[in-house]
Tab-separated table of C-alpha atoms and ligand atoms in Angstrom:
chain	number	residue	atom	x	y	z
A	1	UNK	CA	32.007	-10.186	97.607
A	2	UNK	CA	33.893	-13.270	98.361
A	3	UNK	CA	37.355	-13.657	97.145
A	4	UNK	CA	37.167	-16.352	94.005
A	5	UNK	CA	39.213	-20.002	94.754
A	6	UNK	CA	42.102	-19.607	92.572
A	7	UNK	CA	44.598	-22.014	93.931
A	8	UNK	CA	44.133	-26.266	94.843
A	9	UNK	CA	46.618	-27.882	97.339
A	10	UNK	CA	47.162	-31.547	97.316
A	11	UNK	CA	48.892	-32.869	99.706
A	12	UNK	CA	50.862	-36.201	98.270
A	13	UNK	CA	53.464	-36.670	101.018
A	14	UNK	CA	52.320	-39.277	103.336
A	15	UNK	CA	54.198	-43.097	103.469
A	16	UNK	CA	51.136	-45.178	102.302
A	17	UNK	CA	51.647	-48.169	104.657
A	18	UNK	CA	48.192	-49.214	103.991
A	19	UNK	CA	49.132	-49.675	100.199
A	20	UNK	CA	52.198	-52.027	100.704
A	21	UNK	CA	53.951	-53.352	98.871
A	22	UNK	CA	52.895	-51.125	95.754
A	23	UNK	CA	53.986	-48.081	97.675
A	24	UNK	CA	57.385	-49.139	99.103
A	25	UNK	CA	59.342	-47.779	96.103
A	26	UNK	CA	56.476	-45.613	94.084
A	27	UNK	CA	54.056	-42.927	95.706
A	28	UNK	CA	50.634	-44.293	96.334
A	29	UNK	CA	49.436	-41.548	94.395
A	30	UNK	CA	51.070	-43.000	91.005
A	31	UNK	CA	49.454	-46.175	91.407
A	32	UNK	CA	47.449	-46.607	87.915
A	33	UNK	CA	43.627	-46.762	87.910
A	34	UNK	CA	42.526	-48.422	84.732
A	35	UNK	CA	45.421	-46.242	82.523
A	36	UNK	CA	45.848	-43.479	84.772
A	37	UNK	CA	47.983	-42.702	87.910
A	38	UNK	CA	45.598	-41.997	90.562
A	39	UNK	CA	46.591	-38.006	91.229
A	40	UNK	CA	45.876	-36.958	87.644
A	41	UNK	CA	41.780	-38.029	88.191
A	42	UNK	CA	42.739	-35.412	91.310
A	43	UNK	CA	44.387	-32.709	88.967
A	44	UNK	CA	41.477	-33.161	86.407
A	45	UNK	CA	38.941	-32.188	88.824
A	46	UNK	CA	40.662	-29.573	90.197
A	47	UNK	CA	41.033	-28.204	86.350
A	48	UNK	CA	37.062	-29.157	85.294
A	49	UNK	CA	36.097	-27.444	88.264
A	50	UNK	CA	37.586	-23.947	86.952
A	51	UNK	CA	40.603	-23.985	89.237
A	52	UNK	CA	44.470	-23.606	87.029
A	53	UNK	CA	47.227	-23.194	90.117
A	54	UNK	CA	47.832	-26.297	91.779
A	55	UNK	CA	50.783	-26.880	95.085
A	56	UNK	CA	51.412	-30.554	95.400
A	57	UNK	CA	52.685	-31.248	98.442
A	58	UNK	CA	55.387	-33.835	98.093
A	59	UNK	CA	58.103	-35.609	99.781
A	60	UNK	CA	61.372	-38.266	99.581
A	61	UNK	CA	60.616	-40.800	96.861
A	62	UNK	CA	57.716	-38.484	95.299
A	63	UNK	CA	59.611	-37.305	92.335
A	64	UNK	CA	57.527	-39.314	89.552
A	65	UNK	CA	54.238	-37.522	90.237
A	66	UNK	CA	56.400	-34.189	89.557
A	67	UNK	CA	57.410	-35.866	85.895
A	68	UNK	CA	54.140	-37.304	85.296
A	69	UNK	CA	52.979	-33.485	84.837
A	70	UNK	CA	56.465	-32.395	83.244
A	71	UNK	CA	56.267	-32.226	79.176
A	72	UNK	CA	58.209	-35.062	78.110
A	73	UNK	CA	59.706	-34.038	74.789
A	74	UNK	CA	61.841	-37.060	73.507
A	75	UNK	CA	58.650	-38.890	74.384
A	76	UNK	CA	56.790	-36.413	72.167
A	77	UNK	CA	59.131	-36.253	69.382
A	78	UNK	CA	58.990	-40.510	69.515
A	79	UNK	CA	55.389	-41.001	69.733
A	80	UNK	CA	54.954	-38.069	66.783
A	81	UNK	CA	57.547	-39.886	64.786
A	82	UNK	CA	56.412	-43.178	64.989
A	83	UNK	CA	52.615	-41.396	63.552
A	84	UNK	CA	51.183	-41.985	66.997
A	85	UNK	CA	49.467	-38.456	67.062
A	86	UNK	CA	46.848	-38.876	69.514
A	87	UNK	CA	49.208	-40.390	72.051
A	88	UNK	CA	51.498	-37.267	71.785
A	89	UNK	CA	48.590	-35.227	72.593
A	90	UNK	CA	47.865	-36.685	75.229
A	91	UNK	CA	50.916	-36.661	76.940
A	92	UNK	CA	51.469	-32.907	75.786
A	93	UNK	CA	47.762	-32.562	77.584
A	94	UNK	CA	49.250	-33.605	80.723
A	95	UNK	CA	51.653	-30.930	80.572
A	96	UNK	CA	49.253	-28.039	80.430
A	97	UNK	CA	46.124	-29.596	82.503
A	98	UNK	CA	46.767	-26.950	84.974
A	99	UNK	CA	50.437	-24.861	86.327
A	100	UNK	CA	51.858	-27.122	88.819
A	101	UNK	CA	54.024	-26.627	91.516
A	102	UNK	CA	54.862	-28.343	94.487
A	103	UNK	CA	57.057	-28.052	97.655
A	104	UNK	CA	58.141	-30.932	99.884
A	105	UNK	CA	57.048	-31.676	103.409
A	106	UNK	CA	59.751	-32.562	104.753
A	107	UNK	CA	58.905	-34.926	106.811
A	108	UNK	CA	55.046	-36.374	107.320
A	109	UNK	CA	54.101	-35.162	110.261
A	110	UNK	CA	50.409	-35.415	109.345
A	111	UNK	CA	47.846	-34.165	107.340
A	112	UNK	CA	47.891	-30.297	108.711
A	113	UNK	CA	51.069	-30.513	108.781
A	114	UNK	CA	51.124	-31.039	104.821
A	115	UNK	CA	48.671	-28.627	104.484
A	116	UNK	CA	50.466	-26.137	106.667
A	117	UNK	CA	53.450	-25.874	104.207
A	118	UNK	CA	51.163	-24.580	101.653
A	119	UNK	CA	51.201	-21.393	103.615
A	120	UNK	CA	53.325	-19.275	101.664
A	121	UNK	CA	52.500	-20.810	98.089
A	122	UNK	CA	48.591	-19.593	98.999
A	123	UNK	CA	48.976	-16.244	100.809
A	124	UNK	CA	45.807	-14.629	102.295
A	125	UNK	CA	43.926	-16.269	99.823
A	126	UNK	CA	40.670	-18.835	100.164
A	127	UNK	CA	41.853	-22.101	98.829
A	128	UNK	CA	40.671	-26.164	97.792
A	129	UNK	CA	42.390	-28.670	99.685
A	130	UNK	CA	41.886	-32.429	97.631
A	131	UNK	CA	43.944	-35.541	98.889
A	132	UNK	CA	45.977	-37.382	96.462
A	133	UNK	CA	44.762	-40.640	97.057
A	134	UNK	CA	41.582	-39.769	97.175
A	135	UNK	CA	39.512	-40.163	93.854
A	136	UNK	CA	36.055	-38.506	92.523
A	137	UNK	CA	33.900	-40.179	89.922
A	138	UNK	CA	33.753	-36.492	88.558
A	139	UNK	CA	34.317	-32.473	89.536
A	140	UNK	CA	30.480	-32.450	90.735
A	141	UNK	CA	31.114	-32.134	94.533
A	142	UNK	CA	34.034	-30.046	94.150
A	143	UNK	CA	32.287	-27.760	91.935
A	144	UNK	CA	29.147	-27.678	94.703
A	145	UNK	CA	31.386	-26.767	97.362
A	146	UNK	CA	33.070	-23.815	95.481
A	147	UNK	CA	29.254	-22.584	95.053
A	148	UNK	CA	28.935	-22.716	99.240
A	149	UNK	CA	32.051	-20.974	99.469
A	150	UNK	CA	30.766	-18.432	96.715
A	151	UNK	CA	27.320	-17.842	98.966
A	152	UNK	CA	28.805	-17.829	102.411
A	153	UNK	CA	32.188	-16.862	101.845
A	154	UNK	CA	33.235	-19.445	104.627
A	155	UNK	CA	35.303	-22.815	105.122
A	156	UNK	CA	33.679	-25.665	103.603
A	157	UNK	CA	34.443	-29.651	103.878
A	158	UNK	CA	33.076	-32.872	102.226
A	159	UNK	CA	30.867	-34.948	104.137
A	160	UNK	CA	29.119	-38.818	103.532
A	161	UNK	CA	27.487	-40.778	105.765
A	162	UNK	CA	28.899	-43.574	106.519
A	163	UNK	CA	27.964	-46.562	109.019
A	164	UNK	CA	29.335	-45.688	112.476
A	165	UNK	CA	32.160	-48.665	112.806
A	166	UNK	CA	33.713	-46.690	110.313
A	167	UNK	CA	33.670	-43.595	112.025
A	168	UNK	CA	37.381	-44.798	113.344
A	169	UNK	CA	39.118	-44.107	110.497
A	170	UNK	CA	37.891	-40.570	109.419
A	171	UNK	CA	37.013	-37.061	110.874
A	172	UNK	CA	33.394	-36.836	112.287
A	173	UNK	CA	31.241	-34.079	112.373
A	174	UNK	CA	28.708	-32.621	115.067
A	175	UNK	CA	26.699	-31.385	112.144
A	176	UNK	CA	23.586	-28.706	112.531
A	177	UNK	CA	21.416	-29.018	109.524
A	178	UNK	CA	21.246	-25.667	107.260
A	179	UNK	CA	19.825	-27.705	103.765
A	180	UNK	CA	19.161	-31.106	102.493
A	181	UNK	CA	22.692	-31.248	101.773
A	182	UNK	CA	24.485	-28.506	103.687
A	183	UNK	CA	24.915	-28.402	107.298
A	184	UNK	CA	26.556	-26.064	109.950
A	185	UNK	CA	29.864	-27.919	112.001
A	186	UNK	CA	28.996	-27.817	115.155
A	187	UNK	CA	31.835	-29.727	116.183
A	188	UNK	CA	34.687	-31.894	114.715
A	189	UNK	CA	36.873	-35.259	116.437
A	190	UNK	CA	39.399	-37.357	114.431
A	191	UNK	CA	38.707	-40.921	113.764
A	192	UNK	CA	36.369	-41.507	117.230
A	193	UNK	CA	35.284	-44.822	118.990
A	194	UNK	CA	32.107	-45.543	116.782
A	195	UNK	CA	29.869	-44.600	120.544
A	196	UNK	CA	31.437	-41.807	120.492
A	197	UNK	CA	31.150	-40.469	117.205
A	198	UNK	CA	29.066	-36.974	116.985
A	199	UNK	CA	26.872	-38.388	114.268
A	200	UNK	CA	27.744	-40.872	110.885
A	201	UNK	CA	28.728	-38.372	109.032
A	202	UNK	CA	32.563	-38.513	108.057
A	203	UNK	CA	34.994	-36.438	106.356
A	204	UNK	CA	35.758	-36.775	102.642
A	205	UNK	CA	38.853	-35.852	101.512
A	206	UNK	CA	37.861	-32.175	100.088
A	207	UNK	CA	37.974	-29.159	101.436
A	208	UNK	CA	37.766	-25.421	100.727
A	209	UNK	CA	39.574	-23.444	103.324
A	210	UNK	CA	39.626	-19.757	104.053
A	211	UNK	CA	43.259	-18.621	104.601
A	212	UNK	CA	42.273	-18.344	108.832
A	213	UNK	CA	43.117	-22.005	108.392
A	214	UNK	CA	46.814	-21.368	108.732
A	215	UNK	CA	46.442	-19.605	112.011
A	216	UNK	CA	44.577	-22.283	113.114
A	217	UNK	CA	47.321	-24.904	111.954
A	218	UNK	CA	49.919	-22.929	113.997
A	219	UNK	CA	47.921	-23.206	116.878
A	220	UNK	CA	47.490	-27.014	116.680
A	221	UNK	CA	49.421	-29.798	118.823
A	222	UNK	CA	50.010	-32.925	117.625
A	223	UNK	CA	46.745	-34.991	118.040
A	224	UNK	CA	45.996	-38.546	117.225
A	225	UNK	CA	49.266	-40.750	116.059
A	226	UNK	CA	50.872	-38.200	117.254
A	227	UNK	CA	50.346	-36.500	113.670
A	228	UNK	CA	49.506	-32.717	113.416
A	229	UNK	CA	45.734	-33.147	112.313
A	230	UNK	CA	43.827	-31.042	109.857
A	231	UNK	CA	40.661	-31.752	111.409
A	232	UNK	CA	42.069	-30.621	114.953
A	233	UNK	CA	42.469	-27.665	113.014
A	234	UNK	CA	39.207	-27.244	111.160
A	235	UNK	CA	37.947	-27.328	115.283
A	236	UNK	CA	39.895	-24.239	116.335
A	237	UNK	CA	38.864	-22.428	112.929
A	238	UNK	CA	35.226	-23.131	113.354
A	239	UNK	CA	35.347	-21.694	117.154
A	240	UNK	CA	36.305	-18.305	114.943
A	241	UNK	CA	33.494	-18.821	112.103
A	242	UNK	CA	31.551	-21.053	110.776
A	243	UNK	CA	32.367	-23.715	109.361
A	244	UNK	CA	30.106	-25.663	106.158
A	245	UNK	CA	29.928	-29.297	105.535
A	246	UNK	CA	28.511	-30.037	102.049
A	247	UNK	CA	26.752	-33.811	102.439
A	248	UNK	CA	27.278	-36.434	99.355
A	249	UNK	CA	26.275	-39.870	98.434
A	250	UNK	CA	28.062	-41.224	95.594
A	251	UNK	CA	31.697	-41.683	93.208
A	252	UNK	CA	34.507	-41.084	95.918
A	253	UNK	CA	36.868	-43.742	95.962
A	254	UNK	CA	40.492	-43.917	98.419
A	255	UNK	CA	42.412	-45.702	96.974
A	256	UNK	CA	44.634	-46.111	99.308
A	257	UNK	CA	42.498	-48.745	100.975
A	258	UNK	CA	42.628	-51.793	98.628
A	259	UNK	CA	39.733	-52.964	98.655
A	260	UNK	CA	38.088	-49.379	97.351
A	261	UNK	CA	41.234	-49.336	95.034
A	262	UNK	CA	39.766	-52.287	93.487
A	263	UNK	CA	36.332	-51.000	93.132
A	264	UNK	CA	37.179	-47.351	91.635
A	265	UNK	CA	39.495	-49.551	88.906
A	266	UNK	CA	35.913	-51.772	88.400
A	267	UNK	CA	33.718	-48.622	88.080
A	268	UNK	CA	35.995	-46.671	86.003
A	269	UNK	CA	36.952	-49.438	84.101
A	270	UNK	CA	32.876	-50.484	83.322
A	271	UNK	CA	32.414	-46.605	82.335
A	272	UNK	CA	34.715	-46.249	79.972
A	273	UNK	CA	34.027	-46.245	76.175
A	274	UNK	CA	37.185	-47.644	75.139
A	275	UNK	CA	37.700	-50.731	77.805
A	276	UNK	CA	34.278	-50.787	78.940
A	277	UNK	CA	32.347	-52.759	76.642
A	278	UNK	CA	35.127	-55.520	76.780
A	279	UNK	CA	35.234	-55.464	80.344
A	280	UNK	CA	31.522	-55.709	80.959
A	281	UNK	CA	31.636	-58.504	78.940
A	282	UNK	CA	34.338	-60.693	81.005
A	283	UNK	CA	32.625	-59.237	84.101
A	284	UNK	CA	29.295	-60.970	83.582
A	285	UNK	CA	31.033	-64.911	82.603
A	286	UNK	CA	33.243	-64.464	85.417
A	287	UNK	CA	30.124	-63.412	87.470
A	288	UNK	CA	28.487	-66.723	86.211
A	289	UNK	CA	31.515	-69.143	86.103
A	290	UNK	CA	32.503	-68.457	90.096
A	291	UNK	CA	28.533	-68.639	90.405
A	292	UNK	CA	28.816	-65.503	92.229
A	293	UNK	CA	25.128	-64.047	92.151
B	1	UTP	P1	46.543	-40.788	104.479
B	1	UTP	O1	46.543	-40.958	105.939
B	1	UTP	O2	45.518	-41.474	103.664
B	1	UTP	O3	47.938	-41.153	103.849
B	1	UTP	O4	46.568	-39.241	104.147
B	1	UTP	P2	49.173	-41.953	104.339
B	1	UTP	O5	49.651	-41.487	105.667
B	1	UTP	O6	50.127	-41.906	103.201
B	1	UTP	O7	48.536	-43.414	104.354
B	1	UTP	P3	48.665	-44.657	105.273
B	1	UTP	O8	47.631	-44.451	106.342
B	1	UTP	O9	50.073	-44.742	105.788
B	1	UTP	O10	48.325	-45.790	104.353
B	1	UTP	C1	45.762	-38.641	103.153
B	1	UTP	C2	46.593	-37.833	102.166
B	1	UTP	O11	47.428	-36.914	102.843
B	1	UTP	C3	48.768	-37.069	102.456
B	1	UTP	C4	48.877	-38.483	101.876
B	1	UTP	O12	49.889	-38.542	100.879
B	1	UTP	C5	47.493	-38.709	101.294
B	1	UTP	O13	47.409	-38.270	99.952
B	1	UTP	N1	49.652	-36.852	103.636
B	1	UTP	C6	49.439	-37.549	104.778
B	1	UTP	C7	50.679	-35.948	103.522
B	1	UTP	O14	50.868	-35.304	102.465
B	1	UTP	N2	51.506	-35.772	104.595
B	1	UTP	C8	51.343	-36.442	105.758
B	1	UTP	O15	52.139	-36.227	106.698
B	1	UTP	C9	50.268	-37.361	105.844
């Protein structure tokens, strides 16, 4: 019997330099897709996919994503005055999407660093790991990897192939194949030359961890940009046991790269009921008028 996923950590601390100037004074995180800061897509996956405890890890300058999840009650009492009821729900909604904590990092040493500090929040328990710039078109792959975990009762990370020049700015995997979609890690490097990449397949940011990660994270030096790296770590911890990579193709979006920050606020936009239609609509003339297809 494997122990069930209880708690998510989302690590929120870094300095977003590739997001400047929206990030100098407000957390990537908060940036607004369509009508929503980008962490709460994060925190509504974590909640469709069954999960209620969630540690974001945070840091100087980070204290809006903290009140974006607070209740808000002179907002509520406003918006209920005024007769705008389905606005106060929704901002009441926010409130109780899942229990949130969150502890600072201190400084942003790196990813495992950030995901080192969860330590004593998650105990000896298995845990999710989702970055908070990091957006999912839905709780589908998230959901699929809690179902690995569930059968194998081991580590398991995200995984999409990817053409190799990219390789350079993610985690690679050596990966042995167990299913269509699931393979063994045979082997991990962060952000290799693309000739030296193990394979094309790169590291999403999702993970489910068993708590031997934190040993793992003691254990690791800093690695490249001198940043204490999660995938570093993930190498150590799959020398102990194995190690899952669950393989995906579509609806992940960082948006803390512009250019996919422009096409999650496109897609999202298009499938929306509300803005959608309207959208679609100024889409195709704009299409036509810059004589773009
Ligand atoms: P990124 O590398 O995408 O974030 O880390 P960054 O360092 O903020 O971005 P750039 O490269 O300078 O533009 C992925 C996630 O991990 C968090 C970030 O906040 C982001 O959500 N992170 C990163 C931390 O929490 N702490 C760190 O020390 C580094």
């Amino acid at each position: 019997m494997t122990r069930p996923v209880r708690k998510a950590v989302i690590p929120a601390a870094g300095l977003g330099t590739r997001f400047l100037p929206a990030s100098k004074a407000q957390p990537k995180e908060m940036v607004p897709v369509v009508d929503k800061p980008a962490i709460q897509y994060v925190i509504e996956e974590v909640a469709a996919a069954g999960i209620d405890d969630v540690l974001i890890i945070t840091g100087r300058g980070k204290q809006s994503i903290e009140d974006h999840f607070d209740r808000a009650l002179e907002l509520e009492h406003h918006l209920e005055a005024g007769g705008k009821h389905d606005e106060a729900a929704e901002v009441r909604r926010l409130a109780q999407l899942a229990t949130i904590h969150s502890v600072r990092q201190g400084e942003p040493l790196g990813l495992g660093h950030a995901v080192s500090v969860a330590r004593q929040h998650v105990g000896d328990e298995p845990f999710a790991v989702l970055l908070g710039d990091d957006i999912m078109i839905d709780a589908s792959v998230l959901r699929a990897m809690l179902g690995v975990y569930e059968q194998y009762g081991r580590s398991v990370i995200a995984l999409k192939e990817l053409p190799r020049e990219e390789m350079r700015a993610y985690g690679c995997v050596r990966p042995e194949k167990v299913d269509d979609d699931l393979v063994r890690v045979a082997g991990i490097v962060e952000k290799p030359e693309p000739h030296e990449a193990p394979s094309n397949l790169a590291v999403m940011g999702r993970y489910v961890f068993t708590p031997e990660i934190f040993d793992a994270l003691d254990r690791v030096q800093p690695g490249k940009g001198g940043e204490i790296q999660l995938t570093d770590a993930i190498e150590l911890l799959r020398a102990e046991q194995t190690v899952y990579g669950y393989v995906f193709e579509h609806g992940r979006y960082d948006i803390g790269k512009k250019v996919d920050y422009l096409r999650a606020t496109v897609e999202i936009a298009l499938a929306r009921d509300d803005v959608g239609p309207e959208f679609r609509e100024f889409l195709v003339h704009l299409v036509q008028r810059e004589k773009l297809y």
